[in-house]
Structures are given as C-alpha cells and as structure tokens.
Amino acid sequence: MKVVGLSFSSRINGNCYNCVDYCLKRIKSRGYDVEVINFFDYEVNPCGLCDYQCFHTEKCIKTDDAKELFEKLTNADIIIYAIPTFGGHLASSFFILSERENGIFRSRLDYYVDYLRKINLIVIGNLSSGADMALHEAFYGFTNKDFYPESILLSAKEYGRRSINGDLIEDELVRNKLEKYADKIIDKY
C-alpha cells in the first residue's frame, strides 16, 4: 500500500512537514511505501480567470501542476494532509487545492468520494488563534458523507513552544500522539 503525506506549509522543515514526515516514517516501519510531498514544490494556481469551462466541458483549462499532484494523490491508498493555520483559518494553499478538485473530479463524483475516503488530517495551530475552528473548516469537505477523516490538532502553545520555530516534533508528547495517530490510520485501512 502507498501512503502519501502532503504538507501545505510553505516552510520545508516546519511543523507540518516534520509531523507528517514523522508519521510516514512510522508507517514505513510497518511495511508501507510512503512519500512526503510539499505543496509548494508544485505550481498549483487557484480557480479563476476563466469562464468555468470545467462546468461545461468537464475539463479545467489551467495548465499547471494540479493534475500531476492529483494523480499522485489519487494513486495513493492513504493520504495525510498536514495543514497549518493562519488567523484561525486553514492555509490558503489548502483552499487552492480544494478549489481545483472541482475541475478534476467534476465528471467523476464516485471517484471523488473514493479520493475523500483516503484523506486524513493533521492540523497545526494554536487554540488561542482559532485552530479548533480551522479543524472544523477542514471537515466541511466531508459534510453529508458516511465517513470522516482521522484527525489530530496540535497546538504549539500547549507544549510550551512557538509555532514559528517549527520544533513541535522535538516534544516527546507530540511524537507519542503522532505515533498513535499513524497507527490508528493504518488500523483503519
């Protein structure tokens, strides 16, 4: 089985990247094929500057890396999104990818549901800055589904750290939580 972790953070070795990488190393130790992807290694443009061709021709007119990224994700058996929060909301990179799902999956809704079933979430942000609401925001894509993603919310302040330092993974309690989270995902599938 293939497990792909996608970090939506613009920092290569920030909390999102480090946490998803830690989970994937644990999953790899159980015999799975894993890959960590950084969203910013791909050029994925937001929706817009078009006439909604994807609603009429069932094909997005954008010529960026979105199709390549979605191909990697859809070929995975399990996906773990690692999403930072800013100002009480999920990172804009997450919304860019979510917007582009319309053009990719428009004519294949059953395929889209299969894709959603693979997704699990790591959300990183401080509760005092609305991270709990950001996690709630991430669940909107799963409304009226008979399934939900496994999720974990990590708050740097809870561990006496600053989010901007990117050192959350150095805390033993964080690593323990991520190990349990990774095991839960594998046991689910």
PDB file of C-alpha atoms in Angstrom:
ATOM      1  CA  MET A   1       0.000   0.000   0.000  1.00  0.00           C
ATOM      2  CA  LYS A   2       1.096   3.550  -0.769  1.00  0.00           C
ATOM      3  CA  VAL A   3       0.739   6.362   1.775  1.00  0.00           C
ATOM      4  CA  VAL A   4       1.294   9.971   0.703  1.00  0.00           C
ATOM      5  CA  GLY A   5       1.715  12.863   3.109  1.00  0.00           C
ATOM      6  CA  LEU A   6       1.068  16.343   1.748  1.00  0.00           C
ATOM      7  CA  SER A   7       2.406  19.336   3.660  1.00  0.00           C
ATOM      8  CA  PHE A   8       0.563  22.560   2.900  1.00  0.00           C
ATOM      9  CA  SER A   9       3.118  24.682   4.746  1.00  0.00           C
ATOM     10  CA  SER A  10       5.446  26.951   2.832  1.00  0.00           C
ATOM     11  CA  ARG A  11       8.257  26.037   5.236  1.00  0.00           C
ATOM     12  CA  ILE A  12      10.184  22.939   4.182  1.00  0.00           C
ATOM     13  CA  ASN A  13      11.152  21.911   7.699  1.00  0.00           C
ATOM     14  CA  GLY A  14       8.287  23.489   9.577  1.00  0.00           C
ATOM     15  CA  ASN A  15       5.860  21.776  11.917  1.00  0.00           C
ATOM     16  CA  CYS A  16       3.591  20.440   9.166  1.00  0.00           C
ATOM     17  CA  TYR A  17       6.368  18.867   7.160  1.00  0.00           C
ATOM     18  CA  ASN A  18       8.108  17.440  10.224  1.00  0.00           C
ATOM     19  CA  CYS A  19       4.919  15.983  11.703  1.00  0.00           C
ATOM     20  CA  VAL A  20       3.708  14.320   8.508  1.00  0.00           C
ATOM     21  CA  ASP A  21       7.228  13.044   7.841  1.00  0.00           C
ATOM     22  CA  TYR A  22       7.346  11.555  11.351  1.00  0.00           C
ATOM     23  CA  CYS A  23       4.021   9.778  10.781  1.00  0.00           C
ATOM     24  CA  LEU A  24       5.171   8.410   7.443  1.00  0.00           C
ATOM     25  CA  LYS A  25       8.401   7.068   8.916  1.00  0.00           C
ATOM     26  CA  ARG A  26       6.332   5.149  11.457  1.00  0.00           C
ATOM     27  CA  ILE A  27       4.019   3.870   8.738  1.00  0.00           C
ATOM     28  CA  LYS A  28       7.013   2.869   6.607  1.00  0.00           C
ATOM     29  CA  SER A  29       8.346   0.816   9.518  1.00  0.00           C
ATOM     30  CA  ARG A  30       5.154  -1.237   9.227  1.00  0.00           C
ATOM     31  CA  GLY A  31       5.970  -2.126   5.621  1.00  0.00           C
ATOM     32  CA  TYR A  32       4.154   0.580   3.663  1.00  0.00           C
ATOM     33  CA  ASP A  33       5.508   2.549   0.719  1.00  0.00           C
ATOM     34  CA  VAL A  34       5.496   6.243   1.687  1.00  0.00           C
ATOM     35  CA  GLU A  35       6.132   9.631   0.092  1.00  0.00           C
ATOM     36  CA  VAL A  36       6.163  13.133   1.558  1.00  0.00           C
ATOM     37  CA  ILE A  37       5.085  15.890  -0.803  1.00  0.00           C
ATOM     38  CA  ASN A  38       5.478  19.612  -0.227  1.00  0.00           C
ATOM     39  CA  PHE A  39       2.610  21.513  -1.853  1.00  0.00           C
ATOM     40  CA  PHE A  40       4.942  24.346  -2.795  1.00  0.00           C
ATOM     41  CA  ASP A  41       7.081  22.058  -4.934  1.00  0.00           C
ATOM     42  CA  TYR A  42       4.175  22.200  -7.384  1.00  0.00           C
ATOM     43  CA  GLU A  43       2.749  25.146  -9.243  1.00  0.00           C
ATOM     44  CA  VAL A  44      -0.957  24.954  -8.472  1.00  0.00           C
ATOM     45  CA  ASN A  45      -2.942  28.061  -9.289  1.00  0.00           C
ATOM     46  CA  PRO A  46      -6.282  28.932  -7.709  1.00  0.00           C
ATOM     47  CA  CYS A  47      -9.519  28.794  -9.632  1.00  0.00           C
ATOM     48  CA  GLY A  48     -10.425  31.927 -11.504  1.00  0.00           C
ATOM     49  CA  LEU A  49      -9.660  33.910 -14.629  1.00  0.00           C
ATOM     50  CA  CYS A  50     -11.759  31.526 -16.669  1.00  0.00           C
ATOM     51  CA  ASP A  51     -15.357  31.042 -17.801  1.00  0.00           C
ATOM     52  CA  TYR A  52     -15.951  27.916 -15.674  1.00  0.00           C
ATOM     53  CA  GLN A  53     -15.134  25.621 -18.556  1.00  0.00           C
ATOM     54  CA  CYS A  54     -14.860  22.755 -16.082  1.00  0.00           C
ATOM     55  CA  PHE A  55     -18.613  23.050 -15.536  1.00  0.00           C
ATOM     56  CA  HIS A  56     -19.337  22.817 -19.257  1.00  0.00           C
ATOM     57  CA  THR A  57     -16.622  20.711 -20.861  1.00  0.00           C
ATOM     58  CA  GLU A  58     -15.735  18.743 -17.722  1.00  0.00           C
ATOM     59  CA  LYS A  59     -12.129  19.818 -18.099  1.00  0.00           C
ATOM     60  CA  CYS A  60     -10.132  22.506 -16.314  1.00  0.00           C
ATOM     61  CA  ILE A  61      -8.269  24.832 -18.663  1.00  0.00           C
ATOM     62  CA  LYS A  62      -5.426  25.575 -16.220  1.00  0.00           C
ATOM     63  CA  THR A  63      -2.018  24.391 -17.354  1.00  0.00           C
ATOM     64  CA  ASP A  64      -0.200  23.990 -14.075  1.00  0.00           C
ATOM     65  CA  ASP A  65       0.851  21.049 -11.894  1.00  0.00           C
ATOM     66  CA  ALA A  66      -2.560  20.334 -10.334  1.00  0.00           C
ATOM     67  CA  LYS A  67      -3.259  17.283 -12.488  1.00  0.00           C
ATOM     68  CA  GLU A  68       0.159  15.817 -11.691  1.00  0.00           C
ATOM     69  CA  LEU A  69      -0.363  16.391  -7.964  1.00  0.00           C
ATOM     70  CA  PHE A  70      -3.870  14.914  -8.014  1.00  0.00           C
ATOM     71  CA  GLU A  71      -2.538  11.904  -9.904  1.00  0.00           C
ATOM     72  CA  LYS A  72      -0.042  11.231  -7.100  1.00  0.00           C
ATOM     73  CA  LEU A  73      -2.766  11.656  -4.508  1.00  0.00           C
ATOM     74  CA  THR A  74      -5.377   9.533  -6.240  1.00  0.00           C
ATOM     75  CA  ASN A  75      -2.839   6.744  -6.813  1.00  0.00           C
ATOM     76  CA  ALA A  76      -2.194   6.586  -3.062  1.00  0.00           C
ATOM     77  CA  ASP A  77      -4.150   4.250  -0.822  1.00  0.00           C
ATOM     78  CA  ILE A  78      -3.947   6.634   2.134  1.00  0.00           C
ATOM     79  CA  ILE A  79      -3.389  10.408   2.190  1.00  0.00           C
ATOM     80  CA  ILE A  80      -2.358  12.527   5.159  1.00  0.00           C
ATOM     81  CA  TYR A  81      -2.780  16.280   4.811  1.00  0.00           C
ATOM     82  CA  ALA A  82      -0.673  18.419   7.175  1.00  0.00           C
ATOM     83  CA  ILE A  83      -2.211  21.890   7.240  1.00  0.00           C
ATOM     84  CA  PRO A  84      -1.041  24.964   9.156  1.00  0.00           C
ATOM     85  CA  THR A  85      -3.480  27.575  10.384  1.00  0.00           C
ATOM     86  CA  PHE A  86      -3.220  31.320   9.990  1.00  0.00           C
ATOM     87  CA  GLY A  87      -5.536  33.742  11.753  1.00  0.00           C
ATOM     88  CA  GLY A  88      -7.948  30.980  12.726  1.00  0.00           C
ATOM     89  CA  HIS A  89      -8.230  29.537   9.228  1.00  0.00           C
ATOM     90  CA  LEU A  90      -6.564  26.807   7.232  1.00  0.00           C
ATOM     91  CA  ALA A  91      -3.699  27.844   4.973  1.00  0.00           C
ATOM     92  CA  SER A  92      -4.724  29.278   1.605  1.00  0.00           C
ATOM     93  CA  SER A  93      -2.756  26.520  -0.135  1.00  0.00           C
ATOM     94  CA  PHE A  94      -5.303  24.008   1.202  1.00  0.00           C
ATOM     95  CA  PHE A  95      -8.157  26.012  -0.302  1.00  0.00           C
ATOM     96  CA  ILE A  96      -6.364  26.330  -3.633  1.00  0.00           C
ATOM     97  CA  LEU A  97      -6.165  22.548  -3.896  1.00  0.00           C
ATOM     98  CA  SER A  98      -9.762  22.153  -2.708  1.00  0.00           C
ATOM     99  CA  GLU A  99     -10.978  24.592  -5.363  1.00  0.00           C
ATOM    100  CA  ARG A 100      -9.167  22.711  -8.079  1.00  0.00           C
ATOM    101  CA  GLU A 101     -10.900  19.464  -7.087  1.00  0.00           C
ATOM    102  CA  ASN A 102     -13.990  20.755  -8.897  1.00  0.00           C
ATOM    103  CA  GLY A 103     -12.298  20.750 -12.274  1.00  0.00           C
ATOM    104  CA  ILE A 104     -10.504  17.462 -11.680  1.00  0.00           C
ATOM    105  CA  PHE A 105     -13.378  15.403 -10.310  1.00  0.00           C
ATOM    106  CA  ARG A 106     -16.401  17.156 -11.838  1.00  0.00           C
ATOM    107  CA  SER A 107     -17.369  14.307 -14.146  1.00  0.00           C
ATOM    108  CA  ARG A 108     -16.258  11.572 -11.756  1.00  0.00           C
ATOM    109  CA  LEU A 109     -18.114  12.121  -8.478  1.00  0.00           C
ATOM    110  CA  ASP A 110     -17.815   8.474  -7.425  1.00  0.00           C
ATOM    111  CA  TYR A 111     -14.055   8.753  -7.922  1.00  0.00           C
ATOM    112  CA  TYR A 112     -14.109  11.932  -5.821  1.00  0.00           C
ATOM    113  CA  VAL A 113     -15.789  10.151  -2.922  1.00  0.00           C
ATOM    114  CA  ASP A 114     -13.144   7.416  -3.114  1.00  0.00           C
ATOM    115  CA  TYR A 115     -10.486  10.141  -3.025  1.00  0.00           C
ATOM    116  CA  LEU A 116     -12.055  11.796   0.036  1.00  0.00           C
ATOM    117  CA  ARG A 117     -12.137   8.454   1.877  1.00  0.00           C
ATOM    118  CA  LYS A 118      -8.327   8.321   1.685  1.00  0.00           C
ATOM    119  CA  ILE A 119      -7.759  11.699   3.366  1.00  0.00           C
ATOM    120  CA  ASN A 120      -6.660  12.132   6.981  1.00  0.00           C
ATOM    121  CA  LEU A 121      -5.745  15.403   8.675  1.00  0.00           C
ATOM    122  CA  ILE A 122      -3.001  16.889  10.797  1.00  0.00           C
ATOM    123  CA  VAL A 123      -3.914  20.492  11.629  1.00  0.00           C
ATOM    124  CA  ILE A 124      -1.320  22.628  13.371  1.00  0.00           C
ATOM    125  CA  GLY A 125      -2.168  25.889  15.062  1.00  0.00           C
ATOM    126  CA  ASN A 126      -2.799  27.424  18.445  1.00  0.00           C
ATOM    127  CA  LEU A 127      -6.200  27.124  20.064  1.00  0.00           C
ATOM    128  CA  SER A 128      -5.976  30.753  21.188  1.00  0.00           C
ATOM    129  CA  SER A 129      -5.782  31.679  17.497  1.00  0.00           C
ATOM    130  CA  GLY A 130      -8.770  29.638  16.347  1.00  0.00           C
ATOM    131  CA  ALA A 131      -7.098  26.369  15.356  1.00  0.00           C
ATOM    132  CA  ASP A 132     -10.127  24.425  16.597  1.00  0.00           C
ATOM    133  CA  MET A 133     -12.320  26.354  14.167  1.00  0.00           C
ATOM    134  CA  ALA A 134      -9.807  25.723  11.390  1.00  0.00           C
ATOM    135  CA  LEU A 135     -10.078  21.977  12.015  1.00  0.00           C
ATOM    136  CA  HIS A 136     -13.826  22.375  11.806  1.00  0.00           C
ATOM    137  CA  GLU A 137     -13.300  24.145   8.479  1.00  0.00           C
ATOM    138  CA  ALA A 138     -11.369  21.132   7.189  1.00  0.00           C
ATOM    139  CA  PHE A 139     -14.330  18.882   7.980  1.00  0.00           C
ATOM    140  CA  TYR A 140     -16.672  20.879   5.698  1.00  0.00           C
ATOM    141  CA  GLY A 141     -15.493  18.871   2.703  1.00  0.00           C
ATOM    142  CA  PHE A 142     -16.848  15.743   4.375  1.00  0.00           C
ATOM    143  CA  THR A 143     -20.349  17.058   5.079  1.00  0.00           C
ATOM    144  CA  ASN A 144     -23.127  14.538   4.418  1.00  0.00           C
ATOM    145  CA  LYS A 145     -20.672  11.695   3.913  1.00  0.00           C
ATOM    146  CA  ASP A 146     -20.886   8.410   5.795  1.00  0.00           C
ATOM    147  CA  PHE A 147     -17.198   8.687   6.739  1.00  0.00           C
ATOM    148  CA  TYR A 148     -14.798  11.204   8.181  1.00  0.00           C
ATOM    149  CA  PRO A 149     -11.030  11.671   8.202  1.00  0.00           C
ATOM    150  CA  GLU A 150      -8.899  10.653  11.132  1.00  0.00           C
ATOM    151  CA  SER A 151      -7.609  13.928  12.509  1.00  0.00           C
ATOM    152  CA  ILE A 152      -5.254  15.394  15.044  1.00  0.00           C
ATOM    153  CA  LEU A 153      -4.914  19.019  16.140  1.00  0.00           C
ATOM    154  CA  LEU A 154      -1.538  20.059  17.502  1.00  0.00           C
ATOM    155  CA  SER A 155      -1.094  23.370  19.280  1.00  0.00           C
ATOM    156  CA  ALA A 156       2.487  24.542  19.850  1.00  0.00           C
ATOM    157  CA  LYS A 157       1.474  26.625  22.870  1.00  0.00           C
ATOM    158  CA  GLU A 158       0.129  23.501  24.534  1.00  0.00           C
ATOM    159  CA  TYR A 159       3.703  22.198  24.557  1.00  0.00           C
ATOM    160  CA  GLY A 160       5.349  25.476  25.553  1.00  0.00           C
ATOM    161  CA  ARG A 161       6.596  26.159  22.034  1.00  0.00           C
ATOM    162  CA  ARG A 162       6.176  28.828  19.375  1.00  0.00           C
ATOM    163  CA  SER A 163       4.604  27.670  16.100  1.00  0.00           C
ATOM    164  CA  ILE A 164       7.016  29.706  14.028  1.00  0.00           C
ATOM    165  CA  ASN A 165      10.037  27.785  15.369  1.00  0.00           C
ATOM    166  CA  GLY A 166       8.987  24.554  13.658  1.00  0.00           C
ATOM    167  CA  ASP A 167      10.238  22.432  16.556  1.00  0.00           C
ATOM    168  CA  LEU A 168       6.990  20.834  17.692  1.00  0.00           C
ATOM    169  CA  ILE A 169       8.264  17.378  16.692  1.00  0.00           C
ATOM    170  CA  GLU A 170      11.019  17.641  19.311  1.00  0.00           C
ATOM    171  CA  ASP A 171       8.455  17.212  22.090  1.00  0.00           C
ATOM    172  CA  GLU A 172       8.068  13.607  23.230  1.00  0.00           C
ATOM    173  CA  LEU A 173       4.330  14.031  23.893  1.00  0.00           C
ATOM    174  CA  VAL A 174       3.819  15.245  20.326  1.00  0.00           C
ATOM    175  CA  ARG A 175       5.724  12.265  18.951  1.00  0.00           C
ATOM    176  CA  ASN A 176       3.633   9.910  21.104  1.00  0.00           C
ATOM    177  CA  LYS A 177       0.408  11.465  19.802  1.00  0.00           C
ATOM    178  CA  LEU A 178       1.609  11.218  16.216  1.00  0.00           C
ATOM    179  CA  GLU A 179       2.567   7.568  16.678  1.00  0.00           C
ATOM    180  CA  LYS A 180      -0.932   6.757  17.972  1.00  0.00           C
ATOM    181  CA  TYR A 181      -2.446   8.768  15.133  1.00  0.00           C
ATOM    182  CA  ALA A 182      -0.365   6.960  12.485  1.00  0.00           C
ATOM    183  CA  ASP A 183      -1.236   3.577  13.995  1.00  0.00           C
ATOM    184  CA  LYS A 184      -4.928   4.483  14.033  1.00  0.00           C
ATOM    185  CA  ILE A 185      -4.814   5.381  10.349  1.00  0.00           C
ATOM    186  CA  ILE A 186      -3.126   2.120   9.400  1.00  0.00           C
ATOM    187  CA  ASP A 187      -5.534   0.100  11.545  1.00  0.00           C
ATOM    188  CA  LYS A 188      -8.469   1.863   9.863  1.00  0.00           C
ATOM    189  CA  TYR A 189      -7.414   0.718   6.413  1.00  0.00           C
TER     190      TYR A 189
END
